[in-house]
Short mmCIF file of C-alpha atoms in Angstrom, two decimals:
data_model
loop_
_atom_site.label_atom_id
_atom_site.label_comp_id
_atom_site.label_asym_id
_atom_site.label_seq_id
_atom_site.Cartn_x
_atom_site.Cartn_y
_atom_site.Cartn_z
CA MET A 1 68.47 127.72 31.85
CA THR A 2 71.18 126.83 34.24
CA PRO A 3 69.44 125.50 37.51
CA THR A 4 70.16 127.42 40.73
CA VAL A 5 71.75 125.27 43.46
CA PHE A 6 70.60 126.20 46.96
CA ARG A 7 73.11 124.96 49.92
CA ALA A 8 71.67 125.02 53.67
CA ALA A 9 73.61 127.49 55.63
CA ALA A 10 76.01 126.00 58.19
CA PRO A 11 74.48 126.60 61.80
CA PRO A 12 76.21 129.27 63.63
CA ARG A 13 78.63 128.28 65.95
CA THR A 14 78.03 128.95 69.38
CA MET A 15 80.58 130.30 72.36
CA ASP A 16 80.64 126.76 73.94
CA ALA A 17 81.79 125.41 70.85
CA VAL A 18 84.26 127.84 70.41
CA THR A 19 85.30 127.40 74.25
CA ASP A 20 85.45 123.79 73.72
CA ASP A 21 87.82 123.90 70.42
CA ARG A 22 90.28 125.97 72.61
CA ALA A 23 90.32 123.81 75.52
CA ALA A 24 90.91 121.01 72.91
CA GLU A 25 94.01 122.61 71.52
CA PRO A 26 97.28 120.56 72.25
CA LEU A 27 99.81 122.57 74.26
CA THR A 28 102.67 122.09 71.68
CA GLU A 29 100.07 124.18 68.97
CA TYR A 30 99.50 126.78 71.56
CA VAL A 31 103.15 127.43 72.15
CA HIS A 32 103.93 127.53 68.54
CA ARG A 33 101.06 129.91 67.93
CA VAL A 34 102.31 132.31 70.43
CA SER A 35 105.75 131.82 69.17
CA ARG A 36 105.12 133.05 65.84
CA ARG A 37 103.05 136.07 67.25
CA ALA A 38 106.23 136.82 69.22
CA ARG A 39 108.53 136.61 66.08
CA ALA A 40 106.21 138.38 63.92
CA PHE A 41 105.84 141.32 66.67
CA ASP A 42 109.82 141.11 66.61
CA ARG A 43 110.12 141.64 62.95
CA ARG A 44 107.68 144.54 63.13
CA HIS A 45 109.37 146.44 66.15
CA PRO A 46 112.86 145.14 66.39
CA LEU A 47 114.21 148.22 68.38
CA LEU A 48 111.30 148.34 70.79
CA TRP A 49 112.29 144.29 71.45
CA ASP A 50 115.85 145.12 71.85
CA LEU A 51 115.08 147.90 74.36
CA HIS A 52 112.84 145.51 76.41
CA PHE A 53 115.45 142.82 76.55
CA THR A 54 118.08 145.21 77.22
CA GLY A 55 116.16 146.84 80.02
CA PHE A 56 115.20 143.30 81.73
CA TRP A 57 119.06 142.80 82.33
CA VAL A 58 119.78 146.25 83.17
CA THR A 59 117.45 146.22 85.86
CA ALA A 60 118.41 142.75 86.82
CA ALA A 61 122.50 143.99 87.19
CA LEU A 62 121.05 146.96 89.16
CA VAL A 63 119.03 144.78 91.42
CA ASP A 64 122.21 142.60 92.31
CA TYR A 65 124.08 145.81 92.69
CA TYR A 66 121.75 147.82 95.25
CA GLY A 67 120.69 144.75 96.90
CA GLY A 68 124.29 143.67 97.58
CA GLY A 69 123.92 140.24 96.18
CA TRP A 70 127.12 140.45 94.40
CA ARG A 71 129.17 140.19 97.72
CA THR A 72 128.04 136.85 98.25
CA LEU A 73 130.44 135.75 95.45
CA ALA A 74 132.76 138.64 95.31
CA LEU A 75 136.44 137.95 96.15
CA VAL A 76 137.03 141.57 97.28
CA VAL A 77 133.84 143.12 98.92
CA ASP A 78 134.88 146.62 99.79
CA LEU A 79 135.16 147.80 96.19
CA PRO A 80 133.88 151.23 95.37
CA ALA A 81 130.12 151.45 94.73
CA TRP A 82 130.82 153.44 91.40
CA LEU A 83 133.08 150.73 90.13
CA VAL A 84 130.75 147.94 90.94
CA LEU A 85 127.87 150.09 89.10
CA SER A 86 130.05 150.84 86.23
CA LEU A 87 130.88 147.09 85.75
CA SER A 88 127.05 146.16 86.19
CA LEU A 89 126.29 148.44 83.28
CA GLY A 90 128.95 147.49 81.25
CA PHE A 91 127.92 143.80 81.19
CA SER A 92 124.31 144.78 80.50
CA VAL A 93 123.98 147.91 78.30
CA PRO A 94 125.74 146.25 75.47
CA LEU A 95 123.03 143.92 75.02
CA LEU A 96 121.21 146.31 73.04
CA TRP A 97 123.38 145.77 69.76
CA ARG A 98 123.57 142.05 70.37
CA ARG A 99 121.76 141.35 66.95
CA SER A 100 122.90 144.21 65.08
CA HIS A 101 126.68 144.22 66.05
CA PRO A 102 127.15 140.98 68.52
CA ARG A 103 131.04 141.27 67.81
CA ALA A 104 131.40 145.01 68.53
CA ALA A 105 129.10 144.42 71.65
CA LEU A 106 131.31 141.40 73.10
CA LEU A 107 134.48 143.34 72.29
CA ALA A 108 132.89 146.28 74.50
CA MET A 109 132.55 143.87 77.11
CA ALA A 110 135.87 142.19 76.95
CA PRO A 111 137.82 145.35 78.94
CA VAL A 112 134.88 145.17 81.71
CA ALA A 113 135.13 141.40 81.99
CA LEU A 114 139.04 141.90 82.63
CA VAL A 115 138.49 144.43 85.17
CA ASN A 116 135.71 142.44 86.92
CA ALA A 117 138.19 139.58 87.13
CA TRP A 118 141.37 141.91 88.10
CA THR A 119 139.46 143.72 90.94
CA GLY A 120 137.75 140.54 92.28
CA ALA A 121 134.12 141.57 91.80
CA VAL A 122 133.15 138.27 90.16
CA LEU A 123 130.04 139.90 89.17
CA GLN A 124 127.56 137.30 88.01
CA ALA A 125 126.49 139.71 85.21
CA ALA A 126 129.62 138.51 83.46
CA LEU A 127 127.45 135.58 82.44
CA LEU A 128 125.77 137.83 79.82
CA GLN A 129 128.63 137.41 77.48
CA LEU A 130 127.32 134.07 76.69
CA VAL A 131 124.12 135.81 75.11
CA LEU A 132 126.68 137.48 72.79
CA VAL A 133 128.50 134.12 72.34
CA TYR A 134 125.21 132.60 71.30
CA HIS A 135 124.25 135.67 68.82
CA ILE A 136 127.73 135.46 66.96
CA ALA A 137 127.07 131.54 66.44
CA LEU A 138 123.62 132.37 65.23
CA ARG A 139 124.53 135.37 62.67
CA LEU A 140 128.14 135.32 61.79
CA PRO A 141 130.37 132.56 60.39
CA LEU A 142 131.41 129.72 62.57
CA ARG A 143 135.09 130.56 62.22
CA ALA A 144 134.30 133.68 64.58
CA LEU A 145 133.95 131.39 67.39
CA TRP A 146 137.84 130.77 67.49
CA TRP A 147 138.62 134.33 68.77
CA VAL A 148 135.49 134.54 70.70
CA THR A 149 136.69 131.42 73.00
CA PRO A 150 140.04 133.17 74.04
CA LEU A 151 138.53 136.43 74.60
CA VAL A 152 135.73 134.93 76.91
CA THR A 153 138.11 132.41 78.60
CA ALA A 154 140.90 135.25 79.35
CA PRO A 155 139.12 136.57 82.68
CA VAL A 156 139.32 132.95 84.13
CA PHE A 157 143.13 133.22 83.94
CA VAL A 158 143.15 136.57 85.18
CA THR A 159 141.19 135.67 88.26
CA ALA A 160 143.41 132.79 89.17
CA PHE A 161 146.61 134.73 88.68
CA ARG A 162 145.43 137.67 90.50
CA HIS A 163 143.85 136.08 93.44
CA GLY A 164 144.75 132.59 93.55
CA GLU A 165 141.22 131.30 94.30
CA GLY A 166 140.39 127.76 93.22
CA HIS A 167 142.12 125.71 90.47
CA TRP A 168 142.30 127.43 87.29
CA SER A 169 141.79 124.45 85.20
CA GLN A 170 138.28 123.70 86.66
CA GLN A 171 137.46 127.18 86.16
CA ALA A 172 138.64 127.05 82.42
CA GLY A 173 136.79 123.62 81.95
CA SER A 174 133.70 125.30 83.23
CA GLN A 175 133.99 128.07 81.44
CA LEU A 176 134.67 126.46 77.87
CA THR A 177 131.69 124.18 78.69
CA SER A 178 129.16 127.38 78.81
CA ILE A 179 131.01 128.66 75.97
CA GLY A 180 130.36 125.45 74.23
CA VAL A 181 126.65 125.20 75.32
CA ALA A 182 125.60 128.77 74.13
CA ALA A 183 127.46 128.22 70.74
CA LEU A 184 125.75 124.72 70.33
CA ILE A 185 122.40 126.39 71.03
CA GLY A 186 122.94 129.29 68.46
CA VAL A 187 124.33 127.01 65.71
CA THR A 188 120.99 124.70 66.29
CA VAL A 189 118.59 127.61 66.10
CA ARG A 190 120.60 128.58 62.80
CA THR A 191 120.47 125.59 61.38
CA ARG A 192 116.51 125.12 61.84
CA ARG A 193 116.26 128.75 60.84
CA ASP A 194 118.01 127.91 57.42
CA TYR A 195 116.14 124.95 56.92
CA THR A 196 112.62 126.70 57.28
CA ALA A 197 113.78 129.54 55.12
CA ALA A 198 114.85 126.88 52.53
CA LEU A 199 111.44 125.24 52.74
CA GLU A 200 109.67 128.51 52.73
CA ASP A 201 111.48 129.50 49.62
CA ARG A 202 110.83 125.88 47.84
CA ALA A 203 107.38 126.69 48.72
CA ARG A 204 107.32 130.00 47.05
CA ARG A 205 109.08 128.60 43.96
CA LEU A 206 106.65 125.83 43.56
CA GLU A 207 103.81 128.11 44.22
CA THR A 208 105.37 130.39 41.33
CA GLU A 209 105.78 127.26 39.10
CA ARG A 210 102.47 126.33 39.59
CA ASP A 211 101.01 129.92 38.83
CA GLN A 212 103.20 129.72 35.50
CA GLN A 213 102.02 126.40 34.57
CA ALA A 214 98.40 127.88 35.14
CA GLN A 215 98.99 130.65 32.89
CA LEU A 216 100.76 128.66 30.24
CA ALA A 217 97.85 126.17 30.18
CA ALA A 218 95.34 129.23 30.22
CA ALA A 219 97.46 130.95 26.89
CA ALA A 220 97.45 127.38 25.44
CA GLU A 221 93.52 127.03 25.87
CA ARG A 222 92.88 130.81 24.48
CA ALA A 223 95.26 129.69 21.58
CA ARG A 224 93.11 126.39 20.89
CA ILE A 225 89.76 128.27 21.15
CA ALA A 226 91.44 131.10 18.95
CA ARG A 227 92.17 128.42 16.28
CA GLU A 228 88.87 126.66 16.57
CA MET A 229 87.04 130.11 16.48
CA HIS A 230 88.89 131.12 13.50
CA ASP A 231 88.55 128.12 11.71
CA ILE A 232 84.85 127.71 11.99
CA ILE A 233 83.95 131.43 11.50
CA GLY A 234 86.71 132.30 9.01
CA HIS A 235 85.72 129.38 6.74
CA HIS A 236 82.04 129.74 6.66
CA LEU A 237 82.32 133.48 6.23
CA SER A 238 84.37 133.21 3.34
CA VAL A 239 82.17 130.72 1.76
CA ILE A 240 79.13 133.23 2.23
CA THR A 241 80.94 135.92 0.76
CA GLY A 242 81.54 133.94 -2.28
CA LEU A 243 78.00 132.84 -2.34
CA ALA A 244 76.57 136.48 -2.08
CA ASP A 245 79.09 137.89 -4.47
CA GLY A 246 77.63 135.03 -7.00
CA GLY A 247 74.32 135.70 -6.14
CA GLN A 248 74.58 139.30 -6.78
CA TYR A 249 75.73 138.78 -10.38
CA ALA A 250 73.16 135.90 -10.95
CA ALA A 251 70.37 138.11 -9.59
CA ALA A 252 70.06 140.22 -12.95
CA LYS A 253 70.37 137.45 -15.31
CA SER A 254 69.45 134.00 -13.55
CA PRO A 255 67.05 134.55 -10.46
CA GLU A 256 66.64 130.80 -10.12
CA ARG A 257 70.71 130.81 -9.67
CA ALA A 258 70.27 133.96 -6.90
CA ALA A 259 67.77 132.03 -5.18
CA GLN A 260 70.09 128.77 -4.88
CA ALA A 261 72.95 130.99 -3.58
CA LEU A 262 70.37 132.58 -0.82
CA HIS A 263 69.87 129.23 0.21
CA ALA A 264 73.23 128.00 0.22
CA ILE A 265 73.86 131.06 2.26
CA GLY A 266 71.25 130.22 4.94
CA THR A 267 72.54 126.79 5.04
CA THR A 268 76.29 127.68 5.55
CA SER A 269 75.20 130.39 8.24
CA ARG A 270 73.16 127.84 9.96
CA GLN A 271 75.94 125.15 9.82
CA ALA A 272 78.49 128.13 11.32
CA LEU A 273 76.02 128.78 14.04
CA GLY A 274 75.65 125.31 14.97
CA GLU A 275 79.45 124.68 15.30
CA LEU A 276 79.84 127.54 16.86
CA ARG A 277 77.46 126.83 19.66
CA GLY A 278 78.72 123.43 20.03
CA LEU A 279 82.05 124.88 20.50
CA LEU A 280 80.83 127.43 23.30
CA ASP A 281 78.78 124.46 24.74
CA VAL A 282 81.84 122.43 25.11
CA LEU A 283 83.71 125.41 26.77
CA ARG A 284 81.06 125.71 29.11
CA GLU A 285 81.27 122.23 30.32
CA GLU A 286 84.76 122.46 30.74
CA ASP A 287 84.53 125.60 32.93
CA GLY A 288 82.19 123.27 34.76
CA ALA A 289 79.12 125.46 34.78
CA ALA A 290 76.39 123.39 36.43
CA GLY A 291 73.78 121.94 33.84
CA GLY A 292 75.25 123.78 31.15
CA THR A 293 75.27 120.99 28.82
CA GLU A 294 72.55 118.98 29.92
CA GLY A 295 70.39 117.90 26.97
CA ALA A 296 72.62 119.83 24.50
CA GLU A 297 73.58 117.95 21.23
CA LEU A 298 77.16 118.30 20.76
CA SER A 299 78.61 118.03 17.33
CA PRO A 300 81.88 115.84 17.00
CA GLN A 301 85.01 117.50 15.61
CA PRO A 302 85.40 116.93 11.95
CA THR A 303 87.05 114.15 10.55
CA LEU A 304 88.02 113.06 6.95
CA THR A 305 84.79 111.94 6.37
CA ASP A 306 83.40 115.37 6.18
CA LEU A 307 85.84 116.30 3.70
CA ASP A 308 83.29 115.83 1.10
CA ARG A 309 80.80 118.13 2.55
CA LEU A 310 83.35 120.87 3.05
CA LEU A 311 84.55 120.79 -0.53
CA ASP A 312 80.93 120.96 -1.61
CA GLY A 313 80.42 124.25 0.20
CA VAL A 314 83.59 125.32 -1.39
CA ARG A 315 82.49 124.92 -4.96
CA ALA A 316 78.98 126.21 -4.06
CA ALA A 317 80.92 129.58 -3.29
CA GLY A 318 82.20 129.44 -7.03
CA LEU A 319 85.72 127.65 -6.34
CA PRO A 320 86.38 124.60 -8.67
CA VAL A 321 88.10 122.02 -6.55
CA SER A 322 89.48 118.81 -7.52
CA ALA A 323 90.40 116.21 -5.03
CA THR A 324 92.83 112.71 -5.31
CA VAL A 325 93.31 110.06 -2.63
CA HIS A 326 96.30 107.84 -2.21
CA GLY A 327 96.36 105.13 0.23
CA THR A 328 93.92 104.07 2.93
CA PRO A 329 93.34 106.74 5.62
CA ALA A 330 94.13 105.06 8.96
CA LEU A 331 94.61 108.12 11.27
CA ALA A 332 93.54 109.00 14.91
CA PRO A 333 90.97 111.75 15.45
CA GLY A 334 93.41 114.37 16.38
CA ARG A 335 95.12 113.61 13.09
CA GLN A 336 92.20 113.91 11.32
CA LEU A 337 91.34 117.14 12.75
CA THR A 338 94.51 118.73 11.97
CA VAL A 339 94.26 117.43 8.14
CA TYR A 340 90.80 118.65 8.18
CA ARG A 341 91.60 122.13 9.58
CA VAL A 342 94.71 122.80 7.26
CA VAL A 343 92.73 121.80 4.04
CA GLN A 344 89.69 124.26 5.13
CA GLU A 345 92.10 127.01 6.04
CA ALA A 346 93.91 126.77 2.65
CA LEU A 347 90.59 126.53 0.76
CA THR A 348 89.66 129.72 2.65
CA ASN A 349 92.63 131.62 2.20
CA THR A 350 91.97 130.51 -1.48
CA LEU A 351 88.39 131.93 -1.41
CA LYS A 352 89.63 135.27 0.09
CA HIS A 353 92.78 136.02 -1.88
CA ALA A 354 92.96 133.81 -5.11
CA GLY A 355 91.09 136.09 -7.23
CA PRO A 356 88.25 135.31 -9.72
CA ASP A 357 88.54 132.44 -12.02
CA ALA A 358 91.05 130.47 -9.62
CA THR A 359 90.85 126.75 -9.23
CA ALA A 360 92.27 124.44 -6.27
CA ARG A 361 93.51 121.10 -6.35
CA ILE A 362 93.81 118.82 -3.11
CA ALA A 363 96.33 115.82 -2.97
CA LEU A 364 96.03 113.36 -0.25
CA ALA A 365 98.56 110.53 0.48
CA TYR A 366 98.12 108.36 3.37
CA GLY A 367 101.16 106.08 4.71
CA ASP A 368 101.68 103.54 7.41
CA LYS A 369 101.37 103.99 11.01
CA GLY A 370 99.50 107.20 10.63
CA SER A 371 101.53 109.29 8.15
CA VAL A 372 99.92 111.46 5.92
CA THR A 373 100.99 114.09 3.21
CA VAL A 374 98.46 116.47 1.92
CA THR A 375 99.31 119.39 -0.67
CA VAL A 376 96.71 121.87 -1.73
CA THR A 377 97.69 124.34 -4.61
CA ASP A 378 95.72 126.94 -6.64
CA THR A 379 96.07 128.92 -9.52
CA GLY A 380 95.33 132.30 -7.85
CA THR A 381 97.56 135.40 -7.72
CA GLY A 382 100.11 134.07 -5.34
CA GLY A 383 102.12 136.78 -3.65
CA PRO A 384 103.13 137.29 0.17
CA PRO A 385 101.42 135.21 2.85
CA PRO A 386 97.79 136.18 2.63
CA ASP A 387 97.09 135.76 6.49
CA SER A 388 100.60 136.73 7.80
CA ALA A 389 99.16 138.87 10.85
CA GLY A 390 96.05 136.59 11.61
CA ARG A 391 95.38 133.40 13.07
CA GLY A 392 95.39 131.62 9.79
CA LEU A 393 99.09 130.03 9.00
CA PRO A 394 100.14 130.39 12.74
CA GLY A 395 97.22 128.23 13.46
CA MET A 396 97.88 125.55 10.76
CA ARG A 397 101.60 125.33 12.30
CA GLU A 398 100.53 124.99 15.67
CA ARG A 399 98.29 122.36 14.73
CA THR A 400 100.98 120.70 12.85
CA ALA A 401 103.64 120.97 15.60
CA LEU A 402 101.25 119.04 18.00
CA TYR A 403 102.34 115.78 15.93
CA GLY A 404 105.83 116.82 15.12
CA GLY A 405 105.13 117.36 11.52
CA THR A 406 106.13 120.12 8.88
CA LEU A 407 104.23 122.70 6.96
CA GLU A 408 105.16 124.82 4.00
CA ALA A 409 103.00 127.72 2.75
CA GLY A 410 104.04 130.04 0.14
CA PRO A 411 104.02 131.04 -3.61
CA ARG A 412 104.17 127.97 -6.04
CA PRO A 413 107.84 128.26 -8.06
CA HIS A 414 107.93 130.15 -11.38
CA PRO A 415 106.32 129.63 -14.11
CA ASP A 416 103.51 128.50 -12.09
CA ARG A 417 101.01 130.88 -10.49
CA GLY A 418 99.11 130.36 -7.38
CA TRP A 419 99.96 129.29 -3.73
CA ARG A 420 100.90 126.03 -2.36
CA VAL A 421 100.28 124.60 1.16
CA HIS A 422 102.12 121.37 1.73
CA LEU A 423 101.60 119.53 4.92
CA HIS A 424 103.38 116.24 6.44
CA LEU A 425 102.58 114.43 9.48
CA PRO A 426 105.18 111.79 10.20
CA GLU A 427 104.37 108.01 11.66
CA GLU A 428 102.65 107.84 14.82
CA THR A 429 105.10 107.38 18.13
CA PRO A 430 103.71 104.31 19.98
CA GLN A 431 103.02 105.55 23.50
#
């Protein structure tokens, strides 16, 4: 039984602790948090944000108009009220489209700016053109600034030509500096935004790749489990089936042989159950189950030394098997398991599909540096792949591919009858 682990619950946090955490929060983090909330609100309600922004500057322009503050800088102070009001609205209302259509909004302001300069009103609301310059630098290609600069600078020359106030070069230099600062701020924000978007995209791609790797690892693990389950259960069930058929035939004539078959069935069943339990215990251990394998006796994976026991079980099931070995085995445990499972699967298919009176022969040839060649033949009926829709042949090929080997499985060439499985694992590559 898996022991239950109890963990002490963390004490609840008091209001004083929460207040202390907030008081200890750096100012920069607080500013960033407020900025993130503002940007999130802007993304959810862009029109509402634009209306608030535009409404603020419309209000400021109207306050300047009704309060008469515009006369402090005006070159002509006796202008009609309707003209000043129209100019104030002409500079502020187009801000509503500063993000969606900044170029059109600046073009709409251009005639207002020229009238402002020609009449001598010189409203401070004309500086709102710099907001549109910022958004053009932020959202449009940088080449758009080439026509924005003369468009915004033109009113300076109109004022100098019309009213002759101040030195036009100084005014043009000041205007160009303002345009440059607005454009520089827009480019800086745009660069930071693109950099942040690139980082977020990279993080998303890395997260996707991580999920894909996890899915591939899970699929590979499922395939490994399926191979092991197929090799353990499929082989032992085939042996049990052969023993049961033999015991049925012998029951009437030789009760002693029937009893031997039943004993062999019980032994094989217990062996299959033990191997299956060991596999499940290993899987439980890999999943990290607490106490899942404490005290469990886990059997090691079969090796080449277990081939004799495998052949004895197959012979007991009624399939005569002979084996020849050339060379000295010097294989890594993984390669030994591959050879064992391929031989096991080949003999299992022979038990299931070769028919009565079939025999099998195994030839193992060990080479240098871990190379090995295995050939399993039988004298059965041959025919199409016996397990093409199952896990048998695909499992053998997957095991072989792990070590860069080759596997051939098919009917023996005429006039021979039966089936042939040929495995070759090349020399081990030094790590």
